[in-house]
Coordinates of C-alpha atoms and ligand atoms in Angstrom, one line a residue:
M1 CA 6.0 -26.4 20.9
N2 CA 5.3 -25.6 17.4
A3 CA 8.2 -24.2 15.5
L4 CA 9.3 -23.5 11.8
V5 CA 12.7 -24.9 11.4
L6 CA 15.2 -24.3 8.6
T7 CA 16.6 -27.8 8.3
K8 CA 18.8 -27.3 5.2
K9 CA 19.2 -24.8 2.3
N10 CA 15.8 -24.3 0.7
S11 CA 14.0 -26.5 3.2
L12 CA 11.6 -25.3 6.0
S13 CA 9.6 -27.6 8.1
H14 CA 7.0 -27.3 10.6
K15 CA 8.2 -29.4 13.7
I16 CA 7.1 -30.0 17.3
L17 CA 10.3 -29.2 19.3
Q18 CA 10.9 -29.8 22.9
E19 CA 11.5 -26.4 24.7
A20 CA 15.0 -26.0 25.4
P21 CA 15.8 -25.9 29.2
L22 CA 16.3 -22.3 30.4
K23 CA 19.6 -21.2 31.3
S24 CA 20.2 -19.3 34.6
H25 CA 20.5 -15.8 33.0
E26 CA 17.9 -16.5 30.2
I27 CA 14.3 -15.4 29.9
R28 CA 11.6 -17.5 28.1
V29 CA 9.4 -15.4 25.9
N30 CA 6.1 -16.5 24.6
V31 CA 6.3 -15.2 21.2
K32 CA 3.4 -13.0 20.1
C33 CA 4.7 -11.6 16.7
V34 CA 7.7 -12.1 14.5
G35 CA 8.6 -10.2 11.4
I36 CA 9.8 -11.7 8.1
C37 CA 13.0 -10.0 7.1
G38 CA 15.0 -10.1 3.7
T39 CA 17.8 -11.7 5.5
D40 CA 15.4 -14.6 6.4
K41 CA 15.3 -15.1 2.7
H42 CA 19.1 -14.9 2.4
L43 CA 19.3 -17.6 5.1
Y44 CA 16.8 -19.7 3.4
Q45 CA 18.7 -19.6 0.2
G46 CA 22.0 -20.7 2.0
Q47 CA 23.5 -17.1 2.2
P48 CA 24.6 -15.4 5.3
G49 CA 22.3 -12.9 7.0
S50 CA 23.8 -11.3 10.0
G51 CA 25.8 -14.6 10.4
E52 CA 25.8 -18.0 8.8
A53 CA 22.7 -20.0 9.8
N54 CA 23.5 -22.9 12.3
M55 CA 21.1 -25.5 10.9
P56 CA 18.6 -26.9 11.9
V57 CA 17.6 -23.5 13.3
V58 CA 14.2 -21.9 14.1
L59 CA 14.3 -18.6 12.0
G60 CA 12.9 -15.3 13.3
H61 CA 14.9 -12.4 14.7
E62 CA 12.3 -9.6 14.8
I63 CA 10.5 -10.9 17.9
S64 CA 7.8 -9.4 20.4
G65 CA 6.0 -11.2 23.2
L66 CA 5.3 -11.8 26.7
I67 CA 7.8 -13.0 29.4
A68 CA 6.8 -16.5 30.3
E69 CA 9.6 -17.5 32.7
L70 CA 12.8 -16.1 34.4
G71 CA 16.0 -18.0 34.7
P72 CA 17.0 -18.2 38.4
D73 CA 19.7 -15.6 38.0
V74 CA 18.0 -13.0 36.0
H75 CA 18.4 -9.6 37.9
S76 CA 16.8 -7.1 35.7
A77 CA 13.6 -5.5 36.7
L78 CA 11.6 -7.8 34.4
H79 CA 8.5 -10.0 35.4
V80 CA 6.4 -12.7 34.1
G81 CA 3.6 -11.2 31.9
D82 CA 5.7 -8.1 30.8
R83 CA 5.5 -7.3 27.1
V84 CA 8.9 -7.1 25.4
A85 CA 10.8 -6.8 22.3
I86 CA 14.0 -8.8 21.7
D87 CA 17.4 -7.7 20.4
P88 CA 18.6 -10.7 18.5
N89 CA 22.3 -10.1 18.6
I90 CA 24.4 -11.5 21.3
P91 CA 28.0 -10.2 21.2
C92 CA 30.7 -12.2 23.2
G93 CA 31.9 -9.2 25.3
Y94 CA 35.5 -10.2 25.1
C95 CA 36.8 -9.8 21.6
R96 CA 38.6 -6.7 20.6
Y97 CA 35.6 -5.2 18.9
C98 CA 33.5 -5.8 22.0
K99 CA 35.9 -4.2 24.2
E100 CA 36.2 -1.1 21.9
G101 CA 32.5 -0.5 22.3
R102 CA 31.8 -1.9 18.7
P103 CA 29.8 -5.0 19.4
Q104 CA 28.3 -5.1 16.0
L105 CA 31.7 -6.3 14.6
C106 CA 32.0 -8.9 17.3
E107 CA 34.0 -11.9 16.2
H108 CA 31.9 -14.4 17.9
N109 CA 28.4 -12.8 17.5
E110 CA 25.6 -15.2 18.2
A111 CA 22.2 -14.1 16.6
I112 CA 18.7 -15.4 17.7
G113 CA 17.1 -16.7 14.6
V114 CA 20.4 -17.3 12.8
T115 CA 23.0 -19.1 15.0
R116 CA 20.4 -20.2 17.6
H117 CA 16.8 -20.7 17.8
G118 CA 14.6 -17.8 16.9
G119 CA 11.1 -16.5 17.3
M120 CA 9.1 -18.6 14.6
A121 CA 8.0 -20.8 17.5
Q122 CA 5.7 -20.6 20.5
F123 CA 8.6 -19.9 22.9
V124 CA 12.2 -18.5 22.5
N125 CA 14.8 -18.3 25.3
V126 CA 17.0 -15.2 25.2
P127 CA 19.6 -13.8 27.5
E128 CA 18.3 -11.2 29.9
G129 CA 20.4 -8.5 28.3
N130 CA 18.5 -8.9 25.0
V131 CA 14.9 -8.2 26.4
Y132 CA 13.4 -4.7 26.3
L133 CA 10.1 -3.6 27.8
I134 CA 7.8 -2.0 25.4
P135 CA 5.0 0.5 26.4
D136 CA 1.4 -0.5 26.2
S137 CA 1.0 1.9 23.4
L138 CA 2.9 -0.4 21.1
S139 CA 1.2 -3.3 19.6
F140 CA 2.9 -6.7 19.5
Q141 CA 3.0 -6.2 15.6
A142 CA 4.7 -2.8 16.0
A143 CA 7.1 -4.2 18.7
A144 CA 8.2 -6.9 16.3
M145 CA 9.5 -4.1 14.1
V146 CA 11.7 -2.7 16.9
E147 CA 14.6 -4.6 15.5
P148 CA 14.5 -3.5 11.9
V149 CA 14.0 0.2 13.1
S150 CA 16.9 -0.3 15.5
C151 CA 19.1 -1.2 12.4
V152 CA 18.0 1.9 10.7
V153 CA 18.7 4.0 13.8
H154 CA 22.2 2.5 13.8
G155 CA 22.7 3.6 10.3
L156 CA 21.5 7.1 10.8
N157 CA 23.8 7.3 13.9
E158 CA 26.7 6.6 11.6
L159 CA 26.0 9.9 9.6
T160 CA 26.5 13.5 10.3
I161 CA 23.0 14.9 9.6
K162 CA 22.2 18.7 9.4
S163 CA 18.9 20.3 8.9
H164 CA 19.7 21.9 5.6
Y165 CA 20.9 18.7 4.1
T166 CA 19.1 17.1 1.2
A167 CA 18.9 13.2 1.1
L168 CA 18.1 10.5 -1.4
V169 CA 16.9 7.1 -0.3
V170 CA 17.6 4.5 -2.9
G171 CA 14.9 1.8 -2.6
D172 CA 11.1 2.0 -1.8
G173 CA 10.9 -1.1 0.2
F174 CA 10.5 -1.4 4.0
I175 CA 13.8 -0.3 5.0
G176 CA 13.8 2.6 2.5
Q177 CA 10.5 3.6 4.0
L178 CA 11.9 3.5 7.5
F179 CA 14.8 5.8 6.4
T180 CA 12.4 8.0 4.5
A181 CA 10.3 8.5 7.6
L182 CA 13.1 9.0 10.0
L183 CA 15.0 11.4 7.9
A184 CA 12.1 13.5 6.9
T185 CA 11.9 15.2 10.3
R186 CA 15.7 15.8 10.3
V187 CA 16.6 17.3 6.8
K188 CA 15.5 19.7 4.2
K189 CA 14.1 17.1 1.7
V190 CA 14.2 13.5 1.2
D191 CA 13.7 12.1 -2.2
V192 CA 13.2 8.3 -2.9
S193 CA 14.4 6.4 -5.8
G194 CA 12.0 3.4 -6.5
R195 CA 10.3 1.4 -9.2
N196 CA 7.0 0.7 -7.8
E197 CA 4.3 3.4 -8.5
K198 CA 1.9 2.0 -6.0
K199 CA 4.2 2.9 -3.2
I200 CA 4.3 6.7 -4.2
P201 CA 1.3 7.6 -1.9
I202 CA 2.7 5.9 1.2
L203 CA 6.2 7.5 0.5
K204 CA 4.7 10.8 0.3
K205 CA 2.5 10.3 3.4
I206 CA 5.5 9.6 5.5
G207 CA 7.7 12.5 4.3
A208 CA 9.2 11.8 0.9
T209 CA 9.4 15.1 -1.2
E210 CA 9.7 13.5 -4.6
V211 CA 9.7 9.9 -5.8
F212 CA 11.7 8.8 -8.9
N213 CA 11.6 5.9 -11.0
P214 CA 15.3 5.6 -11.8
E215 CA 14.5 3.5 -14.9
I216 CA 12.4 6.3 -16.4
E217 CA 13.7 9.6 -14.8
K218 CA 17.2 10.7 -14.1
H219 CA 17.3 12.5 -10.8
D220 CA 19.8 15.0 -9.9
E221 CA 23.2 14.0 -8.5
N222 CA 23.5 16.4 -5.7
Y223 CA 22.5 15.0 -2.4
D224 CA 24.3 15.6 0.8
L225 CA 23.1 12.1 2.1
V226 CA 22.4 8.9 -0.1
I227 CA 21.1 5.9 1.6
E228 CA 21.3 2.7 -0.5
C229 CA 18.5 0.0 0.6
V230 CA 18.4 -2.3 -2.2
G231 CA 21.9 -4.0 -2.3
L232 CA 22.3 -4.6 -6.1
P233 CA 25.6 -3.4 -7.8
I234 CA 23.5 -1.1 -10.1
T235 CA 21.6 0.7 -7.3
Q236 CA 24.8 0.9 -5.2
E237 CA 26.7 2.5 -8.1
R238 CA 23.8 5.0 -8.7
A239 CA 23.9 5.7 -5.0
I240 CA 27.6 6.7 -5.1
S241 CA 27.2 8.7 -8.2
S242 CA 24.1 10.8 -6.7
A243 CA 26.2 12.2 -3.8
R244 CA 27.3 15.7 -4.1
R245 CA 30.9 17.0 -3.1
G246 CA 31.3 16.4 0.6
G247 CA 28.3 13.9 0.5
Q248 CA 28.0 10.8 2.6
V249 CA 26.8 7.4 1.3
L250 CA 25.4 4.8 3.5
M251 CA 25.6 1.2 2.1
F252 CA 22.6 -0.5 3.9
G253 CA 21.2 -2.9 1.4
V254 CA 22.5 -6.5 1.7
S255 CA 24.5 -7.6 -1.3
E256 CA 25.5 -11.1 -2.4
P257 CA 28.8 -11.8 -0.7
E258 CA 30.7 -11.9 -4.2
D259 CA 29.2 -8.8 -5.5
Q260 CA 31.7 -6.2 -6.9
I261 CA 30.8 -2.5 -7.8
K262 CA 32.5 0.1 -10.1
I263 CA 33.4 3.5 -8.3
N264 CA 34.9 6.4 -10.1
S265 CA 37.9 6.8 -7.8
Y266 CA 38.5 10.4 -8.8
D267 CA 35.1 11.2 -7.4
I268 CA 36.0 9.9 -4.0
F269 CA 39.0 12.2 -4.0
F270 CA 37.4 15.2 -5.6
K271 CA 34.0 15.1 -3.9
E272 CA 35.5 14.0 -0.6
L273 CA 32.9 11.3 -0.5
T274 CA 32.4 9.3 2.6
I275 CA 31.0 5.8 1.9
K276 CA 30.0 3.8 5.0
G277 CA 28.6 0.5 6.0
A278 CA 26.1 -0.2 8.8
F279 CA 25.8 -3.6 10.2
I280 CA 23.0 -4.6 12.7
N281 CA 21.9 -2.5 15.6
P282 CA 24.5 -1.6 18.5
F283 CA 22.9 0.4 21.2
A284 CA 19.9 1.3 19.1
M285 CA 17.1 -0.7 20.6
Q286 CA 15.9 1.9 23.2
D287 CA 15.7 4.7 20.7
A288 CA 13.9 2.5 18.3
I289 CA 11.3 1.8 20.9
Q290 CA 11.2 5.6 21.8
L291 CA 10.9 6.8 18.2
M292 CA 7.9 4.4 17.8
A293 CA 6.2 5.2 21.0
D294 CA 6.4 8.8 20.1
R295 CA 4.8 8.0 16.9
R296 CA 7.9 9.5 15.0
I297 CA 7.2 6.6 12.7
D298 CA 3.9 5.1 12.2
I299 CA 5.0 1.5 11.8
E300 CA 1.5 -0.2 11.4
A301 CA 1.0 2.0 8.2
L302 CA 4.2 0.2 6.7
I303 CA 3.2 -3.3 7.5
T304 CA 1.5 -4.8 4.4
H305 CA 0.7 -8.3 5.5
E306 CA -0.3 -10.0 8.8
L307 CA 0.3 -13.7 8.2
R308 CA 0.4 -17.1 10.0
L309 CA 3.4 -19.3 10.5
E310 CA 2.0 -21.7 7.8
D311 CA 2.4 -18.9 5.2
V312 CA 6.1 -18.4 5.9
P313 CA 7.6 -21.1 3.6
D314 CA 5.8 -19.7 0.6
V315 CA 7.1 -16.3 1.3
L316 CA 10.6 -17.4 1.7
S317 CA 10.5 -19.6 -1.3
G318 CA 8.9 -16.8 -3.5
R319 CA 5.7 -18.9 -4.0
F320 CA 3.5 -16.3 -2.1
K321 CA 1.2 -14.8 -4.5
E322 CA 1.2 -11.2 -3.4
K323 CA 3.7 -8.7 -3.3
I324 CA 5.0 -8.2 0.2
T325 CA 6.7 -5.1 1.4
K326 CA 6.6 -6.1 5.1
A327 CA 5.0 -9.2 6.7
V328 CA 4.5 -9.9 10.3
V329 CA 3.6 -13.2 11.6
T330 CA 1.1 -13.7 14.6
I331 CA 2.1 -16.6 16.6
G332 CA -0.6 -18.6 18.4
Ligands
ZN1 ZN1 16.1 -8.6 9.9
ZN2 ZN1 32.9 -9.9 20.7

């Protein structure tokens, strides 16, 4: 089968790979669409994503497709030809975190498209527990976005959200847009801090109250909820200082592993701030599918590029000419 393989840091190649034999509890999925994620860029540059890349590895962890084959011991009610989305994370089930019901912190997490072959190929083998049926109303493009939406659902699950709250989303990229759309129906107002003026119309359309350019305007520092979706020290510091007393700050953007930030420690005490991280997507796939099926989020409106596998090396190396907010690759 055709596959795009990360062979080493900064090196992707198209290869013809032998399909791996299907294990007894695995399902072979004929990949239809795969999203390109910021963490694919991190992996390409030799940094960790949801884990360290186990090279050579086929990238791609935002996957939709059709079931092509069931292993002999698959017992879930799935059939060849079913339309599915894939949860890329495979926690071990036996470490202390898995046993506590916090599989996102698993000490031995395997991840499809990171530690084992992913969806930038014609087929991918996945454990049956990672396969989710999708309704016919969801396109394969949309279904490839179930994984990033599920990460955002987990982030929101980590917060206490009340209808009268105000929220600030720091970052106007795809993840910032997902948070904006999902918070807009749950709180009084959602402001967005972003630099790209061209994104203002889409942000307003999905529910942003106001959009600020933090380099030009100073916005108020009075938000109940602040969601940081950029991952740079400057935006993280700005996020924390934008929370009001009693505020909650969700640190969602992925930093460089060695990054440090400055926080006013008196503020944490005096404002009773909550600063939380959110990592991957525990127990959130089904809710993500439902939110998308109910059109609570119009995911197609947020996809800016539909690409081919041949385009991916340019995108990950930064050579792609256009500015991408979110790209989905159609396979085959
Ligand atoms: Zn991702
Ligand atoms: Zn575990």
